[in-house]
Short mmCIF file of C-alpha atoms and ligand atoms in Angstrom, two decimals:
data_model
loop_
_atom_site.label_atom_id
_atom_site.label_comp_id
_atom_site.label_asym_id
_atom_site.label_seq_id
_atom_site.Cartn_x
_atom_site.Cartn_y
_atom_site.Cartn_z
CA MET A 15 113.63 194.48 -59.26
CA VAL A 16 112.36 197.89 -60.32
CA ASN A 17 114.57 200.06 -62.45
CA TYR A 18 114.31 203.82 -62.21
CA TRP A 19 115.73 206.56 -64.38
CA LYS A 20 115.79 209.15 -61.56
CA GLU A 21 114.98 207.19 -58.42
CA ASP A 22 115.17 210.17 -56.03
CA ILE A 23 112.61 212.12 -58.05
CA GLU A 24 110.38 209.19 -59.00
CA THR A 25 110.04 208.00 -55.40
CA MET A 26 110.12 211.45 -53.77
CA PRO A 27 107.84 211.69 -50.70
CA ARG A 28 104.58 213.43 -51.58
CA GLU A 29 105.21 216.38 -49.29
CA GLU A 30 108.54 217.11 -50.88
CA LEU A 31 107.11 216.65 -54.36
CA GLU A 32 104.37 219.17 -53.60
CA LYS A 33 106.92 221.70 -52.33
CA LEU A 34 108.79 221.34 -55.59
CA GLN A 35 105.54 221.70 -57.54
CA LEU A 36 104.64 224.89 -55.69
CA LYS A 37 108.04 226.43 -56.35
CA ARG A 38 107.78 225.54 -60.03
CA ALA A 39 104.13 226.58 -60.36
CA LYS A 40 105.08 230.03 -59.07
CA GLY A 41 107.75 230.25 -61.76
CA MET A 42 105.27 229.17 -64.43
CA ILE A 43 102.60 231.71 -63.44
CA LYS A 44 105.17 234.49 -63.23
CA ARG A 45 106.51 233.61 -66.66
CA ALA A 46 102.99 233.59 -68.13
CA TYR A 47 102.08 236.85 -66.40
CA ASP A 48 105.28 238.64 -67.38
CA LYS A 49 105.74 237.31 -70.88
CA ILE A 50 102.47 236.15 -72.44
CA LYS A 51 100.30 239.14 -73.26
CA PRO A 52 96.92 237.37 -73.60
CA LEU A 53 97.45 235.61 -70.27
CA HIS A 54 98.67 238.80 -68.59
CA GLU A 55 95.45 240.48 -69.65
CA ARG A 56 93.31 237.58 -68.50
CA TYR A 57 94.95 237.42 -65.07
CA SER A 58 94.74 241.20 -64.68
CA GLU A 59 91.04 241.19 -65.54
CA ALA A 60 90.51 238.60 -62.85
CA GLY A 61 92.47 240.80 -60.44
CA LEU A 62 95.25 238.24 -60.12
CA THR A 63 99.02 238.64 -59.95
CA PRO A 64 101.65 235.94 -59.41
CA ASP A 65 101.60 236.86 -55.69
CA ASP A 66 98.16 235.29 -55.43
CA LEU A 67 99.73 231.87 -55.78
CA LYS A 68 100.82 231.17 -52.21
CA GLU A 69 99.99 227.49 -51.96
CA LEU A 70 99.25 224.81 -54.53
CA ASP A 71 95.47 225.03 -54.07
CA ASP A 72 95.60 228.71 -55.08
CA LEU A 73 96.27 227.57 -58.63
CA ALA A 74 92.53 226.89 -58.91
CA LYS A 75 91.96 230.68 -58.84
CA PHE A 76 93.78 231.12 -62.14
CA PRO A 77 91.66 230.91 -65.30
CA LEU A 78 91.90 227.84 -67.51
CA THR A 79 93.60 227.86 -70.89
CA HIS A 80 92.04 226.25 -73.96
CA LYS A 81 92.92 225.05 -77.44
CA ASP A 82 91.31 228.24 -78.79
CA ASP A 83 93.83 230.37 -76.90
CA LEU A 84 96.54 228.74 -78.97
CA ARG A 85 94.53 228.94 -82.18
CA ASP A 86 93.55 232.58 -81.69
CA ASN A 87 97.18 233.49 -81.14
CA TYR A 88 98.53 231.33 -83.97
CA PRO A 89 101.38 230.75 -84.52
CA PHE A 90 103.59 232.19 -81.76
CA GLY A 91 101.35 234.57 -79.78
CA LEU A 92 101.13 232.35 -76.73
CA TRP A 93 104.84 231.78 -76.42
CA ALA A 94 106.74 233.25 -73.50
CA GLY A 95 109.69 234.71 -75.26
CA LYS A 96 110.85 235.26 -78.75
CA LYS A 97 110.77 232.90 -81.68
CA GLU A 98 114.57 232.92 -81.66
CA ASP A 99 114.59 231.31 -78.20
CA ALA A 100 113.27 228.07 -79.64
CA ILE A 101 115.49 225.37 -81.11
CA ARG A 102 112.51 223.29 -82.20
CA VAL A 103 108.87 223.65 -83.13
CA HIS A 104 106.15 221.00 -82.96
CA ALA A 105 102.55 221.27 -84.05
CA SER A 106 99.53 219.10 -83.52
CA SER A 107 97.44 218.16 -86.51
CA GLY A 108 94.44 220.26 -85.50
CA THR A 109 91.76 218.43 -87.41
CA THR A 110 89.77 221.64 -87.70
CA GLY A 111 91.27 225.05 -88.29
CA LYS A 112 94.86 226.05 -87.67
CA PRO A 113 97.32 223.74 -85.95
CA ILE A 114 98.55 224.27 -82.40
CA VAL A 115 102.18 225.40 -82.45
CA CYS A 116 104.54 224.94 -79.50
CA GLY A 117 108.19 225.90 -79.11
CA TYR A 118 111.06 224.22 -77.27
CA ASN A 119 114.38 225.74 -76.21
CA LYS A 120 117.38 223.60 -75.20
CA HIS A 121 116.06 223.21 -71.68
CA ASP A 122 112.64 222.16 -73.00
CA VAL A 123 114.08 219.62 -75.44
CA TYR A 124 116.67 218.00 -73.16
CA ASP A 125 115.69 218.67 -69.54
CA VAL A 126 111.98 218.19 -70.04
CA PHE A 127 110.98 216.38 -73.25
CA ALA A 128 113.88 213.92 -73.55
CA GLU A 129 114.02 213.52 -69.77
CA VAL A 130 110.38 212.47 -69.33
CA ASN A 131 110.63 210.09 -72.26
CA ALA A 132 113.84 208.50 -70.95
CA ARG A 133 112.05 208.09 -67.64
CA SER A 134 108.96 206.63 -69.32
CA LEU A 135 110.97 204.09 -71.31
CA VAL A 136 112.81 202.91 -68.18
CA ALA A 137 109.54 202.79 -66.23
CA CYS A 138 107.99 200.46 -68.78
CA GLY A 139 110.85 198.03 -68.40
CA LEU A 140 113.54 199.02 -70.90
CA THR A 141 117.28 199.31 -70.31
CA GLU A 142 120.25 200.47 -72.34
CA ASN A 143 120.46 196.96 -73.80
CA ASP A 144 117.15 197.31 -75.61
CA VAL A 145 116.58 198.00 -79.28
CA ILE A 146 113.66 200.40 -79.77
CA GLN A 147 111.95 200.38 -83.15
CA ASN A 148 110.42 203.84 -83.14
CA ALA A 149 107.47 203.57 -85.52
CA TYR A 150 105.83 206.84 -84.48
CA GLY A 151 105.87 209.46 -87.20
CA TYR A 152 108.85 211.85 -87.25
CA GLY A 153 108.09 215.46 -88.05
CA LEU A 154 105.89 218.15 -86.59
CA PHE A 155 104.05 215.40 -84.71
CA THR A 156 105.69 215.02 -81.29
CA GLY A 157 105.58 211.21 -81.19
CA GLY A 158 108.66 210.32 -83.23
CA LEU A 159 111.18 212.85 -81.95
CA GLY A 160 109.92 212.63 -78.38
CA ILE A 161 110.61 208.90 -78.10
CA HIS A 162 113.78 209.26 -80.16
CA TYR A 163 115.49 211.71 -77.81
CA GLY A 164 114.25 209.85 -74.74
CA GLY A 165 115.51 206.52 -76.06
CA GLU A 166 118.93 207.94 -76.88
CA MET A 167 119.13 209.64 -73.50
CA MET A 168 118.50 206.41 -71.58
CA GLY A 169 121.03 204.63 -73.76
CA ALA A 170 118.95 202.14 -75.74
CA THR A 171 119.55 201.64 -79.46
CA VAL A 172 116.94 203.66 -81.32
CA ILE A 173 115.86 202.68 -84.83
CA PRO A 174 114.33 205.86 -86.29
CA ILE A 175 112.15 204.02 -88.78
CA SER A 176 109.13 206.35 -88.41
CA GLY A 177 105.57 205.28 -89.24
CA GLY A 178 104.37 203.19 -92.17
CA ASN A 179 106.16 200.95 -94.66
CA THR A 180 105.04 197.71 -93.08
CA ASP A 181 107.36 195.50 -95.18
CA ARG A 182 110.36 197.37 -93.87
CA GLN A 183 109.04 197.39 -90.29
CA LEU A 184 108.73 193.62 -90.32
CA MET A 185 112.09 193.06 -91.99
CA LEU A 186 114.09 195.30 -89.65
CA MET A 187 112.21 194.02 -86.62
CA GLN A 188 113.63 190.57 -87.34
CA ASP A 189 117.04 191.56 -88.71
CA PHE A 190 117.87 194.10 -85.98
CA GLY A 191 116.25 192.06 -83.20
CA SER A 192 114.02 194.90 -81.98
CA THR A 193 113.02 194.30 -78.37
CA ALA A 194 110.59 197.23 -78.15
CA ILE A 195 108.29 198.97 -80.55
CA THR A 196 106.59 202.33 -80.29
CA CYS A 197 103.53 203.05 -82.44
CA THR A 198 99.80 203.69 -82.15
CA PRO A 199 97.81 200.72 -80.82
CA SER A 200 95.87 200.54 -84.09
CA TYR A 201 99.09 200.19 -86.08
CA MET A 202 100.31 197.54 -83.63
CA ILE A 203 97.19 195.48 -84.35
CA TYR A 204 97.96 195.73 -88.05
CA LEU A 205 101.61 194.70 -87.58
CA ALA A 206 100.53 191.78 -85.41
CA GLU A 207 98.03 190.65 -88.05
CA GLU A 208 100.69 190.85 -90.74
CA ILE A 209 103.13 188.79 -88.68
CA VAL A 210 100.51 186.03 -88.63
CA ASN A 211 99.31 186.48 -92.24
CA ARG A 212 102.84 186.34 -93.61
CA GLY A 213 103.64 183.25 -91.60
CA ILE A 214 106.64 184.88 -89.90
CA ASP A 215 108.30 182.49 -87.46
CA PRO A 216 107.36 183.81 -83.98
CA ASP A 217 110.85 182.95 -82.74
CA LYS A 218 112.23 185.64 -85.02
CA ILE A 219 110.24 188.32 -83.22
CA LYS A 220 112.02 189.50 -80.08
CA LEU A 221 109.60 192.23 -79.02
CA LYS A 222 109.02 192.25 -75.27
CA VAL A 223 107.49 195.71 -74.87
CA GLY A 224 105.06 197.59 -77.11
CA ILE A 225 104.67 201.25 -76.17
CA HIS A 226 101.40 202.54 -77.53
CA GLY A 227 99.53 205.81 -77.37
CA ALA A 228 98.50 208.93 -79.29
CA GLU A 229 94.90 207.66 -79.50
CA PRO A 230 92.39 206.16 -77.08
CA TRP A 231 92.43 202.39 -76.75
CA SER A 232 90.51 200.18 -74.38
CA GLU A 233 91.78 197.52 -71.95
CA LYS A 234 90.16 194.99 -74.27
CA MET A 235 92.31 196.28 -77.12
CA ARG A 236 95.37 195.83 -74.92
CA ALA A 237 94.30 192.25 -74.23
CA LYS A 238 93.88 191.69 -77.96
CA ILE A 239 97.38 193.02 -78.71
CA GLU A 240 98.96 190.96 -75.93
CA ASP A 241 97.11 187.93 -77.21
CA LEU A 242 98.36 188.41 -80.74
CA MET A 243 101.91 189.13 -79.52
CA PRO A 244 102.72 186.54 -76.85
CA GLY A 245 105.76 187.63 -74.84
CA MET A 246 105.10 191.34 -75.37
CA ASN A 247 103.69 193.67 -72.71
CA ALA A 248 101.52 196.40 -74.22
CA ILE A 249 102.21 199.67 -72.39
CA ASP A 250 100.09 202.81 -72.53
CA ILE A 251 101.92 206.11 -73.02
CA TYR A 252 100.06 209.40 -73.05
CA GLY A 253 100.79 212.97 -73.93
CA LEU A 254 99.82 216.00 -75.94
CA THR A 255 101.76 218.60 -77.84
CA GLU A 256 100.41 221.46 -75.77
CA ILE A 257 101.96 219.98 -72.62
CA ILE A 258 105.13 218.50 -74.21
CA GLY A 259 104.23 215.50 -76.42
CA PRO A 260 104.51 211.82 -75.43
CA GLY A 261 105.89 211.10 -71.96
CA VAL A 262 103.41 213.12 -69.90
CA SER A 263 102.43 209.79 -68.35
CA VAL A 264 103.08 206.09 -68.80
CA ASN A 265 102.28 202.67 -67.32
CA CYS A 266 105.01 201.16 -65.16
CA ASP A 267 105.89 197.61 -66.19
CA ILE A 268 105.06 195.83 -62.94
CA ASN A 269 101.64 197.42 -62.54
CA ARG A 270 100.51 198.21 -66.04
CA TYR A 271 96.78 197.71 -65.53
CA GLU A 272 96.63 200.22 -62.69
CA GLY A 273 97.03 203.54 -64.44
CA LEU A 274 99.68 205.80 -65.93
CA HIS A 275 102.20 207.69 -63.77
CA VAL A 276 102.11 211.42 -64.50
CA TRP A 277 105.63 212.88 -64.14
CA GLU A 278 104.43 215.34 -61.58
CA ASP A 279 107.68 217.27 -61.11
CA HIS A 280 107.08 218.54 -64.69
CA PHE A 281 103.32 218.38 -65.18
CA LEU A 282 100.72 219.15 -62.55
CA PRO A 283 97.41 217.35 -63.14
CA GLU A 284 93.96 218.35 -61.88
CA VAL A 285 90.57 216.76 -62.63
CA LEU A 286 87.66 219.13 -63.15
CA ASP A 287 83.94 218.62 -63.52
CA PRO A 288 82.67 219.98 -66.85
CA ASP A 289 79.11 219.76 -65.56
CA ASN A 290 79.86 221.80 -62.47
CA ASP A 291 81.51 224.97 -63.67
CA TYR A 292 84.90 223.31 -63.91
CA GLU A 293 85.24 222.94 -60.16
CA ARG A 294 87.67 220.28 -59.00
CA VAL A 295 86.04 216.87 -58.60
CA ALA A 296 86.14 215.01 -55.29
CA PRO A 297 89.34 212.93 -54.93
CA GLY A 298 89.23 209.84 -57.10
CA GLU A 299 86.26 211.02 -59.21
CA ARG A 300 86.29 211.12 -62.99
CA GLY A 301 86.35 214.32 -64.98
CA GLU A 302 88.30 216.34 -67.50
CA ILE A 303 92.04 216.40 -66.99
CA VAL A 304 93.78 219.75 -66.83
CA PHE A 305 97.57 220.00 -66.89
CA SER A 306 99.97 222.78 -65.96
CA THR A 307 103.46 222.67 -67.43
CA LEU A 308 105.71 223.31 -64.44
CA THR A 309 109.05 223.55 -66.18
CA ARG A 310 108.47 224.35 -69.84
CA GLU A 311 110.05 227.67 -70.83
CA VAL A 312 109.11 228.64 -74.39
CA SER A 313 105.50 227.41 -74.33
CA PRO A 314 104.39 227.30 -70.71
CA LEU A 315 100.69 226.52 -70.32
CA PRO A 316 99.05 226.99 -66.95
CA ARG A 317 95.90 224.95 -66.37
CA TYR A 318 95.38 223.67 -69.90
CA ARG A 319 92.16 221.82 -70.62
CA ALA A 320 93.32 218.61 -72.25
CA LYS A 321 89.67 217.56 -72.63
CA ASP A 322 90.67 213.98 -71.95
CA ILE A 323 88.60 212.14 -69.41
CA SER A 324 90.10 210.23 -66.52
CA ARG A 325 90.62 210.24 -62.77
CA LEU A 326 93.64 210.45 -60.50
CA ASN A 327 94.98 208.05 -57.92
CA TYR A 328 97.57 209.40 -55.45
CA GLU A 329 98.29 206.09 -53.73
CA LYS A 330 101.90 205.03 -53.86
CA CYS A 331 102.32 202.39 -56.56
CA LYS A 332 103.71 198.88 -56.15
CA CYS A 333 106.70 200.03 -58.16
CA GLY A 334 107.63 202.49 -55.41
CA ARG A 335 106.88 205.57 -57.48
CA THR A 336 104.97 208.31 -55.69
CA HIS A 337 103.85 210.20 -58.80
CA ALA A 338 100.07 210.11 -59.20
CA ARG A 339 98.50 207.76 -61.72
CA HIS A 340 95.58 208.48 -64.01
CA ASP A 341 93.27 205.80 -65.36
CA LYS A 342 93.49 204.83 -68.99
CA ILE A 343 91.93 207.71 -70.94
CA THR A 344 88.47 206.64 -72.00
CA GLY A 345 87.96 209.42 -74.51
CA ARG A 346 87.81 213.15 -75.03
CA THR A 347 84.84 215.28 -74.05
CA ASP A 348 84.92 216.35 -77.72
CA ASP A 349 84.45 212.77 -78.88
CA MET A 350 81.37 211.96 -76.90
CA LEU A 351 78.57 210.79 -79.19
CA ILE A 352 74.95 211.41 -78.36
CA ILE A 353 72.94 208.66 -79.95
CA HIS A 354 69.19 208.96 -79.43
CA GLY A 355 69.91 210.85 -76.26
CA VAL A 356 72.38 208.31 -74.89
CA ASN A 357 75.93 209.47 -74.24
CA VAL A 358 78.55 207.07 -75.51
CA PHE A 359 82.27 207.18 -76.18
CA PRO A 360 83.85 205.31 -79.10
CA SER A 361 86.06 203.45 -76.60
CA GLN A 362 82.96 201.95 -74.96
CA ILE A 363 81.86 200.62 -78.34
CA GLU A 364 85.40 199.28 -78.82
CA SER A 365 85.23 197.49 -75.45
CA VAL A 366 82.07 195.68 -76.48
CA LEU A 367 83.46 194.71 -79.89
CA MET A 368 86.74 193.40 -78.48
CA ASN A 369 84.81 190.79 -76.49
CA PHE A 370 84.23 188.92 -79.73
CA GLU A 371 87.27 186.88 -80.66
CA GLU A 372 85.82 186.56 -84.17
CA LEU A 373 86.45 190.25 -84.81
CA SER A 374 89.64 191.93 -85.94
CA GLY A 375 90.83 194.99 -84.01
CA TYR A 376 89.44 197.20 -86.75
CA TYR A 377 86.09 198.90 -86.68
CA GLN A 378 84.52 202.14 -87.79
CA ILE A 379 81.67 204.15 -86.37
CA LEU A 380 79.60 206.14 -88.84
CA ILE A 381 77.16 208.73 -87.65
CA ASP A 382 74.39 209.88 -89.85
CA ARG A 383 71.26 211.88 -89.40
CA GLU A 384 68.05 210.15 -90.35
CA LYS A 385 66.11 211.84 -93.11
CA LEU A 386 63.05 212.38 -90.94
CA GLY A 387 63.53 214.20 -87.71
CA SER A 388 66.84 215.05 -86.18
CA LEU A 389 67.76 211.72 -84.64
CA ASP A 390 71.29 210.54 -85.13
CA ARG A 391 71.78 207.13 -86.56
CA ILE A 392 74.85 205.15 -85.84
CA LYS A 393 76.34 202.45 -87.95
CA VAL A 394 79.14 200.27 -86.68
CA LYS A 395 81.25 198.55 -89.30
CA ILE A 396 82.95 195.46 -88.00
CA GLU A 397 85.39 193.09 -89.57
CA LEU A 398 85.84 189.36 -89.05
CA THR A 399 89.31 187.87 -88.87
CA GLU A 400 90.33 185.63 -91.80
CA GLU A 401 90.09 182.68 -89.49
CA HIS A 402 86.46 183.32 -88.62
CA PHE A 403 85.28 184.45 -92.01
CA SER A 404 82.56 182.17 -93.34
CA ASP A 405 80.74 182.04 -96.63
CA LYS A 406 77.47 181.01 -95.08
CA ILE A 407 75.23 184.05 -95.16
CA LYS A 408 73.11 182.70 -92.33
CA ASP A 409 76.06 182.43 -89.96
CA LEU A 410 77.10 185.96 -90.78
CA GLU A 411 73.62 187.34 -90.23
CA ALA A 412 73.28 185.62 -86.90
CA PHE A 413 76.67 186.93 -85.80
CA THR A 414 75.86 190.50 -86.82
CA GLU A 415 72.69 190.31 -84.78
CA LYS A 416 74.59 189.01 -81.79
CA VAL A 417 76.94 192.01 -81.92
CA ALA A 418 74.04 194.46 -82.27
CA ASP A 419 72.29 192.85 -79.29
CA LYS A 420 75.41 193.11 -77.18
CA LEU A 421 75.83 196.80 -78.06
CA HIS A 422 72.25 197.36 -77.08
CA SER A 423 72.34 195.44 -73.82
CA THR A 424 75.63 196.99 -72.71
CA LEU A 425 75.43 200.56 -73.96
CA LEU A 426 71.69 200.95 -74.56
CA ILE A 427 72.24 202.13 -78.08
CA HIS A 428 70.56 200.84 -81.20
CA ALA A 429 73.30 200.55 -83.76
CA HIS A 430 73.08 199.26 -87.26
CA VAL A 431 75.89 196.73 -87.43
CA GLU A 432 77.48 195.99 -90.78
CA LEU A 433 79.87 193.14 -91.25
CA VAL A 434 82.62 193.66 -93.79
CA ALA A 435 85.21 191.26 -95.23
CA PRO A 436 88.60 190.85 -93.54
CA GLY A 437 91.03 193.62 -94.47
CA THR A 438 88.34 196.04 -95.70
CA ILE A 439 88.53 198.76 -93.05
CA PRO A 440 91.46 201.06 -93.84
CA ARG A 441 94.60 200.38 -91.77
CA SER A 442 96.28 203.44 -90.37
CA VAL A 443 99.96 203.85 -89.67
CA GLY A 444 99.37 206.73 -87.29
CA LYS A 445 96.25 207.76 -85.43
CA ALA A 446 93.25 205.68 -86.53
CA LYS A 447 90.12 207.42 -87.71
CA ARG A 448 87.48 205.40 -85.91
CA VAL A 449 84.58 207.80 -86.16
CA VAL A 450 83.24 209.12 -89.43
CA ASP A 451 80.69 211.85 -88.90
CA LEU A 452 78.42 212.22 -91.88
CA ARG A 453 76.22 214.88 -90.27
CA GLY A 454 76.59 218.23 -91.95
CA ASP A 455 75.90 220.17 -88.81
CA LYS A 456 77.62 218.67 -85.80
CA ILE A 457 75.86 219.11 -82.48
P1 ADP B 514 96.79 215.94 -82.55
O1 ADP B 514 96.08 214.64 -82.34
O2 ADP B 514 95.85 217.11 -82.46
O3 ADP B 514 97.70 215.97 -83.72
P2 ADP B 514 98.50 215.35 -80.26
O4 ADP B 514 99.36 214.32 -80.89
O5 ADP B 514 99.13 216.32 -79.36
O6 ADP B 514 97.75 216.19 -81.34
O7 ADP B 514 97.30 214.58 -79.57
C1 ADP B 514 97.09 214.55 -78.21
C2 ADP B 514 95.81 213.84 -77.90
O8 ADP B 514 95.89 212.46 -78.31
C3 ADP B 514 95.52 213.78 -76.42
O9 ADP B 514 94.91 214.94 -75.93
C4 ADP B 514 94.60 212.56 -76.35
O10 ADP B 514 93.28 212.91 -76.68
C5 ADP B 514 95.16 211.64 -77.41
N1 ADP B 514 96.07 210.67 -76.78
C6 ADP B 514 97.40 210.69 -76.74
N2 ADP B 514 97.89 209.61 -76.09
C7 ADP B 514 96.82 208.89 -75.68
C8 ADP B 514 96.65 207.68 -74.94
N3 ADP B 514 97.66 206.96 -74.50
N4 ADP B 514 95.37 207.29 -74.69
C9 ADP B 514 94.31 207.99 -75.12
N5 ADP B 514 94.40 209.13 -75.83
C10 ADP B 514 95.64 209.58 -76.10
ZN1 ZN B 515 104.01 202.13 -60.78
#
């Protein structure tokens, strides 16, 4: 049996859903045009007014918005409305430069943010009887509070433990009988390792759903997590601060390998081709995802370039939901590495590594520039599990070579593979830093 949070909306016939999207898209564009000066100017320069949005396809006429629009207007210049309208502020870390700051009024917090998270938690198989250990960070980061409000709204018991403090995570998990955990996939790997290393009795772990996101992770990583945590389904949840935070899309429990449902009554997805002037791709093709916030009031963002790469599937899902699904995000256009002229995403490297059961879920990619010439050199640090760690240098050398060969035959990249002792690569409690770029001047 499939449980829904809002069955009528989640299974709404496509035609009806698109009517609702059009009505809401008109409201969003009008709000941006009337209330956000930089967007008003941009639309005016392009000779556009809200009246030019007559049908959904007309949205493609409106210029895209970018991270820089938010940065250039830091902190509140891209908000529709006054600072006083907001009851909450979130910001994304913004690894370079100023953070991205978004505001939420009561409607945004309860009717959008909490709503889509309640819906996501029910879609991935939880009910009000579940105990959710919320190990996403609380604070300006959207992960913690997003899941928190959603979990409370759908009636589960939420443990607001936040990220980190592994001893406490493992203690409360057993004592409170947590049935679900929310954290980054990289932290889940660490928790799973610790459960084994500390010899915790598997019967004391009641987790049946792990809800993981905030960073890219491959199908192979999911398999690794599910392997380490028998009895637990690993679910992918996706989102970004600029659009709302977590809960933009999620796997449904009965069809979790077949994409993430985008809650399309709130967020309108498009897939564009970065190599073809940001035209829409043909249906089902891969490209950069662009989202429009259909219902957000304080920080509406029409056609925002998320820079995440995926594709959309509009087929009705086995679960009965009609909302489109996007494939697991394979990476960001920003994260693409060019190694000796070959394009490769860190997640592709991860997929190759996760084929080796000898390896832990931890790895690091270091990019360097060779002294002579301008070729980029890539080093992949890999870690054996305790179980497979051997003292025999010859075994280790042969294994390292095997991994390098596999990277070459699969991805066509020559990587220098370095094997490190178990537990050496830093464990992260939040987003993992997989790529270390040692080049002074990034290309
Ligand atoms: P920041 O990382 O800048 O602090 P966010 O938390 O808003 O800000 O990060 C959003 C980004 O995180 C997304 O655009 C995407 O690249 C990545 N992300 C979030 N969830 C997932 C997921 N499930 N799979 C892959 N990438 C994800
Ligand atoms: Zn589904």
